[in-house]
Amino acid sequence: MRRKLAAGNWKMNGTSASLAEVEALNTAHPTAGVDILICPPATLLSRLSGVAGPAIATGGQDCHAAAAGAHTGDISADMLLDAGASHVILGHSERRADHGETDGTVHVKTVAALNAGLVPVVCVGETEVERDDGKTLQVIGTQLAGSLPDFAGIDRLVVAYEPVWAIGTGRVPTLGQIAEVHDFIRATLAERFGAAAEGMRLLYGGSVKPSNAAEIFAVSNVDGALVGGASLKASDFSGIIAALEQAA
Ligand code: 13P
């Protein structure tokens, strides 16, 4: 059985005052029937890792492929680990768009994260134009093939399906569309990684809220969510965690 995962991506949001949200989550979820992950901006990672209770893991939002060196502004996987992280989001569509990250970039970063002992949360997803052109599964197949490495212990890797057009828009695919993509991802992973694919968790991301979480979590091959806006407030994120616990 795959343990469910509720992951929050704070993106470029949060300052010291936001640590209070984590303290509120600690109180609401001293223990949890699901895994809880918060990925704050790098500036908060160390402090947030110190404040987070036993049920809450922390992660980075990106890492460099190299272990150290002359890469101004970048952060290595080992540095994330040192700051208390256990996970790292890689290949988010915002990084692919804002920083020109390709499947090849994501691939080498994923290797670095796995080598460091982090759990990579690798993001894939189609744009609205690609969906309208009927290319959704083709695009996701290409992203998976290029972004994921062959690596012993790959079963700890998490894949997040985030349709670009659903991120921050309040628009969500139909449950049938989510099922189609998640079933396709599971089958694609099984073809390549064999039995290890059964252990890999698949998250849905894009406008997940407490009000729509339960129906999304009932979809086949949805093992949790990667949540942006609704992870910033403990009360919202807590509702999503509760819905996931119900589904577990
Ligand atoms: P929203 O939940 O704000 O749509 O963001 C989703 C996302 O991009 C998480 O990585």
CSV table of C-alpha atoms and ligand atoms in Angstrom, one decimal:
chain,number,residue,atom,x,y,z
A,1,MET,CA,0.0,0.0,0.0
A,2,ARG,CA,1.2,3.5,-0.9
A,3,ARG,CA,1.0,5.9,2.0
A,4,LYS,CA,-0.9,9.0,0.9
A,5,LEU,CA,0.9,12.4,0.7
A,6,ALA,CA,-0.4,15.9,1.2
A,7,ALA,CA,2.3,18.3,0.0
A,8,GLY,CA,2.2,22.0,0.1
A,9,ASN,CA,4.3,24.2,-2.3
A,10,TRP,CA,4.5,27.7,-0.9
A,11,LYS,CA,6.3,28.9,-4.0
A,12,MET,CA,7.7,32.5,-3.5
A,13,ASN,CA,5.5,33.2,-0.5
A,14,GLY,CA,6.2,33.4,3.1
A,15,THR,CA,8.3,35.2,5.7
A,16,SER,CA,9.0,34.6,9.4
A,17,ALA,CA,5.3,35.3,10.2
A,18,SER,CA,4.3,32.3,8.2
A,19,LEU,CA,6.0,29.9,10.7
A,20,ALA,CA,2.8,30.4,12.8
A,21,GLU,CA,0.9,28.5,10.1
A,22,VAL,CA,3.1,25.5,10.7
A,23,GLU,CA,2.6,25.7,14.4
A,24,ALA,CA,-1.1,25.7,13.8
A,25,LEU,CA,-0.7,22.6,11.6
A,26,ASN,CA,1.3,20.9,14.4
A,27,THR,CA,-1.6,21.5,16.8
A,28,ALA,CA,-4.2,20.2,14.3
A,29,HIS,CA,-2.1,17.2,13.2
A,30,PRO,CA,0.2,16.0,16.1
A,31,THR,CA,0.1,12.7,14.3
A,32,ALA,CA,-1.4,11.9,10.9
A,33,GLY,CA,-2.7,8.9,9.0
A,34,VAL,CA,-1.0,10.4,5.9
A,35,ASP,CA,2.4,12.0,5.1
A,36,ILE,CA,2.4,15.8,5.3
A,37,LEU,CA,5.0,17.8,3.5
A,38,ILE,CA,5.6,21.6,3.3
A,39,CYS,CA,8.0,23.1,0.8
A,40,PRO,CA,8.7,26.7,1.8
A,41,PRO,CA,11.0,29.2,0.1
A,42,ALA,CA,14.6,28.4,0.8
A,43,THR,CA,15.0,31.3,3.2
A,44,LEU,CA,12.5,29.6,5.6
A,45,LEU,CA,13.5,26.0,5.2
A,46,SER,CA,15.9,25.7,8.1
A,47,ARG,CA,13.7,27.4,10.6
A,48,LEU,CA,10.5,25.7,9.4
A,49,SER,CA,12.2,22.3,9.7
A,50,GLY,CA,13.0,23.2,13.3
A,51,VAL,CA,9.4,24.2,14.0
A,52,ALA,CA,7.6,21.4,12.2
A,53,GLY,CA,6.1,18.7,14.4
A,54,PRO,CA,6.8,15.0,14.0
A,55,ALA,CA,4.0,14.5,11.4
A,56,ILE,CA,5.3,17.2,9.1
A,57,ALA,CA,8.2,16.8,6.7
A,58,THR,CA,9.9,19.6,4.8
A,59,GLY,CA,11.3,20.0,1.3
A,60,GLY,CA,12.9,22.4,-1.1
A,61,GLN,CA,11.4,23.7,-4.3
A,62,ASP,CA,14.4,23.1,-6.5
A,63,CYS,CA,18.0,22.0,-6.3
A,64,HIS,CA,21.1,22.3,-8.5
A,65,ALA,CA,22.5,19.2,-10.2
A,66,ALA,CA,26.0,19.8,-8.8
A,67,ALA,CA,27.0,19.0,-5.2
A,68,ALA,CA,28.8,22.4,-4.7
A,69,GLY,CA,30.7,25.0,-6.6
A,70,ALA,CA,30.5,28.3,-8.5
A,71,HIS,CA,26.7,28.6,-9.1
A,72,THR,CA,25.6,31.9,-7.6
A,73,GLY,CA,22.1,31.8,-6.2
A,74,ASP,CA,21.7,28.1,-6.4
A,75,ILE,CA,21.3,25.4,-3.7
A,76,SER,CA,22.5,21.8,-3.8
A,77,ALA,CA,20.6,18.8,-2.7
A,78,ASP,CA,23.0,18.3,0.2
A,79,MET,CA,22.3,21.8,1.4
A,80,LEU,CA,18.6,21.1,1.5
A,81,LEU,CA,19.3,18.0,3.5
A,82,ASP,CA,21.5,20.0,5.8
A,83,ALA,CA,18.6,22.5,6.3
A,84,GLY,CA,16.3,19.7,7.4
A,85,ALA,CA,14.6,18.8,4.2
A,86,SER,CA,13.7,15.2,3.2
A,87,HIS,CA,12.0,16.1,-0.2
A,88,VAL,CA,12.5,18.4,-3.1
A,89,ILE,CA,10.1,19.5,-5.8
A,90,LEU,CA,11.8,19.3,-9.3
A,91,GLY,CA,10.6,20.4,-12.7
A,92,HIS,CA,7.7,22.4,-11.6
A,93,SER,CA,6.0,24.1,-14.6
A,94,GLU,CA,6.9,27.5,-13.2
A,95,ARG,CA,10.6,26.6,-13.2
A,96,ARG,CA,10.3,25.1,-16.6
A,97,ALA,CA,8.7,28.4,-17.8
A,98,ASP,CA,10.6,30.9,-15.7
A,99,HIS,CA,14.0,29.3,-15.9
A,100,GLY,CA,13.9,27.3,-19.1
A,101,GLU,CA,14.2,24.0,-17.4
A,102,THR,CA,14.0,21.1,-19.8
A,103,ASP,CA,13.4,17.4,-19.2
A,104,GLY,CA,17.2,17.0,-19.4
A,105,THR,CA,17.7,19.6,-16.6
A,106,VAL,CA,15.1,17.9,-14.5
A,107,HIS,CA,16.7,14.5,-15.1
A,108,VAL,CA,20.2,15.5,-13.8
A,109,LYS,CA,18.6,17.3,-10.8
A,110,THR,CA,16.6,14.2,-10.0
A,111,VAL,CA,19.7,12.1,-10.0
A,112,ALA,CA,21.4,14.6,-7.6
A,113,ALA,CA,18.4,14.5,-5.3
A,114,LEU,CA,18.2,10.7,-5.2
A,115,ASN,CA,22.0,10.5,-4.6
A,116,ALA,CA,21.7,12.9,-1.7
A,117,GLY,CA,18.9,10.7,-0.2
A,118,LEU,CA,16.1,13.2,-0.8
A,119,VAL,CA,12.7,12.2,-2.2
A,120,PRO,CA,12.2,14.0,-5.5
A,121,VAL,CA,8.7,15.2,-6.3
A,122,VAL,CA,8.9,15.5,-10.1
A,123,CYS,CA,6.2,17.6,-11.8
A,124,VAL,CA,4.7,17.0,-15.2
A,125,GLY,CA,1.7,18.5,-17.0
A,126,GLU,CA,0.3,19.8,-20.2
A,127,THR,CA,-0.5,23.4,-21.2
A,128,GLU,CA,-4.0,24.3,-22.3
A,129,VAL,CA,-3.0,24.4,-26.0
A,130,GLU,CA,-1.5,20.9,-25.7
A,131,ARG,CA,-4.7,19.6,-24.2
A,132,ASP,CA,-6.9,21.3,-26.8
A,133,ASP,CA,-4.6,19.7,-29.5
A,134,GLY,CA,-5.2,16.2,-28.0
A,135,LYS,CA,-1.6,15.9,-27.0
A,136,THR,CA,-1.9,15.5,-23.2
A,137,LEU,CA,-0.8,11.9,-22.9
A,138,GLN,CA,2.0,12.3,-25.5
A,139,VAL,CA,3.4,15.4,-23.7
A,140,ILE,CA,3.3,13.6,-20.3
A,141,GLY,CA,4.9,10.5,-21.7
A,142,THR,CA,7.7,12.6,-23.1
A,143,GLN,CA,8.2,14.5,-19.9
A,144,LEU,CA,8.3,11.2,-17.9
A,145,ALA,CA,10.7,9.6,-20.3
A,146,GLY,CA,13.1,12.5,-20.2
A,147,SER,CA,12.8,13.7,-16.6
A,148,LEU,CA,13.1,10.4,-14.7
A,149,PRO,CA,16.4,8.6,-14.4
A,150,ASP,CA,17.0,4.8,-14.1
A,151,PHE,CA,18.1,4.6,-10.5
A,152,ALA,CA,18.0,1.8,-7.9
A,153,GLY,CA,15.5,2.8,-5.3
A,154,ILE,CA,13.4,4.9,-7.7
A,155,ASP,CA,10.3,3.7,-5.9
A,156,ARG,CA,10.7,6.4,-3.4
A,157,LEU,CA,10.3,9.1,-6.1
A,158,VAL,CA,6.9,10.9,-6.3
A,159,VAL,CA,5.4,12.2,-9.5
A,160,ALA,CA,3.0,15.2,-9.5
A,161,TYR,CA,0.6,15.7,-12.3
A,162,GLU,CA,-0.1,19.4,-12.6
A,163,PRO,CA,-1.9,20.6,-15.7
A,164,VAL,CA,-0.4,24.0,-16.3
A,165,TRP,CA,-3.9,25.5,-17.0
A,166,ALA,CA,-5.2,24.4,-13.6
A,167,ILE,CA,-2.5,26.0,-11.5
A,168,GLY,CA,-3.7,29.0,-9.6
A,169,THR,CA,-6.7,29.4,-11.9
A,170,GLY,CA,-9.5,27.8,-9.9
A,171,ARG,CA,-10.0,25.5,-12.9
A,172,VAL,CA,-9.8,21.7,-12.3
A,173,PRO,CA,-9.9,18.9,-14.9
A,174,THR,CA,-12.9,16.6,-14.7
A,175,LEU,CA,-12.4,13.6,-12.5
A,176,GLY,CA,-12.3,11.5,-15.7
A,177,GLN,CA,-9.5,13.6,-17.1
A,178,ILE,CA,-7.5,13.2,-13.9
A,179,ALA,CA,-8.1,9.4,-13.9
A,180,GLU,CA,-7.1,9.1,-17.5
A,181,VAL,CA,-3.7,10.8,-16.8
A,182,HIS,CA,-3.0,9.1,-13.5
A,183,ASP,CA,-3.7,5.7,-15.0
A,184,PHE,CA,-1.5,6.5,-17.9
A,185,ILE,CA,1.3,7.6,-15.6
A,186,ARG,CA,1.1,4.5,-13.6
A,187,ALA,CA,1.1,2.3,-16.7
A,188,THR,CA,4.1,4.2,-18.2
A,189,LEU,CA,6.0,3.9,-14.9
A,190,ALA,CA,5.2,0.1,-14.7
A,191,GLU,CA,6.4,-0.4,-18.3
A,192,ARG,CA,9.8,1.2,-17.5
A,193,PHE,CA,10.4,0.5,-13.8
A,194,GLY,CA,8.5,-2.8,-13.4
A,195,ALA,CA,7.4,-3.6,-9.8
A,196,ALA,CA,9.0,-0.4,-8.4
A,197,ALA,CA,6.2,1.6,-10.1
A,198,GLU,CA,3.7,0.2,-7.6
A,199,GLY,CA,5.5,2.1,-4.8
A,200,MET,CA,5.7,5.4,-6.6
A,201,ARG,CA,3.2,7.9,-5.4
A,202,LEU,CA,1.2,10.0,-7.9
A,203,LEU,CA,0.0,13.4,-6.7
A,204,TYR,CA,-2.6,15.6,-8.5
A,205,GLY,CA,-1.8,19.4,-8.4
A,206,GLY,CA,-3.8,22.4,-9.6
A,207,SER,CA,-6.4,24.4,-7.7
A,208,VAL,CA,-6.9,21.7,-5.0
A,209,LYS,CA,-9.1,23.2,-2.2
A,210,PRO,CA,-10.8,21.8,0.9
A,211,SER,CA,-14.0,21.8,-1.1
A,212,ASN,CA,-12.9,19.7,-4.0
A,213,ALA,CA,-10.2,17.5,-2.3
A,214,ALA,CA,-12.4,14.6,-1.4
A,215,GLU,CA,-13.7,13.9,-4.9
A,216,ILE,CA,-10.2,14.2,-6.3
A,217,PHE,CA,-8.8,11.8,-3.7
A,218,ALA,CA,-11.4,9.2,-4.7
A,219,VAL,CA,-9.9,9.0,-8.2
A,220,SER,CA,-7.9,5.9,-9.1
A,221,ASN,CA,-4.1,6.2,-8.8
A,222,VAL,CA,-4.4,9.6,-7.0
A,223,ASP,CA,-2.1,9.1,-3.9
A,224,GLY,CA,-2.4,12.7,-2.7
A,225,ALA,CA,-2.0,16.3,-3.8
A,226,LEU,CA,0.6,19.0,-4.4
A,227,VAL,CA,-1.1,22.1,-3.2
A,228,GLY,CA,-0.1,25.7,-3.9
A,229,GLY,CA,-2.4,28.6,-2.7
A,230,ALA,CA,-4.5,26.4,-0.3
A,231,SER,CA,-1.3,25.3,1.5
A,232,LEU,CA,-0.5,28.8,2.7
A,233,LYS,CA,-3.2,28.9,5.4
A,234,ALA,CA,-3.1,26.2,8.0
A,235,SER,CA,-7.0,26.1,8.1
A,236,ASP,CA,-7.2,25.4,4.3
A,237,PHE,CA,-4.4,22.9,4.2
A,238,SER,CA,-5.7,21.1,7.2
A,239,GLY,CA,-9.0,20.6,5.5
A,240,ILE,CA,-7.2,19.0,2.6
A,241,ILE,CA,-5.2,16.8,4.9
A,242,ALA,CA,-8.4,15.7,6.6
A,243,ALA,CA,-10.0,14.8,3.3
A,244,LEU,CA,-6.9,12.7,2.4
A,245,GLU,CA,-7.0,10.9,5.7
A,246,GLN,CA,-10.6,10.0,5.0
A,247,ALA,CA,-9.6,8.5,1.6
A,248,ALA,CA,-6.6,6.6,3.1
B,1,13P,P1,-2.4,25.9,-6.8
B,1,13P,O1,-2.8,24.9,-5.8
B,1,13P,O2,-2.3,27.3,-6.3
B,1,13P,O3,-3.2,25.9,-8.1
B,1,13P,O4,-0.9,25.5,-7.3
B,1,13P,C1,-0.6,24.2,-7.6
B,1,13P,C2,0.8,24.1,-7.8
B,1,13P,O5,1.4,24.6,-8.7
B,1,13P,C3,1.5,23.3,-6.7
B,1,13P,O6,2.8,23.0,-7.1
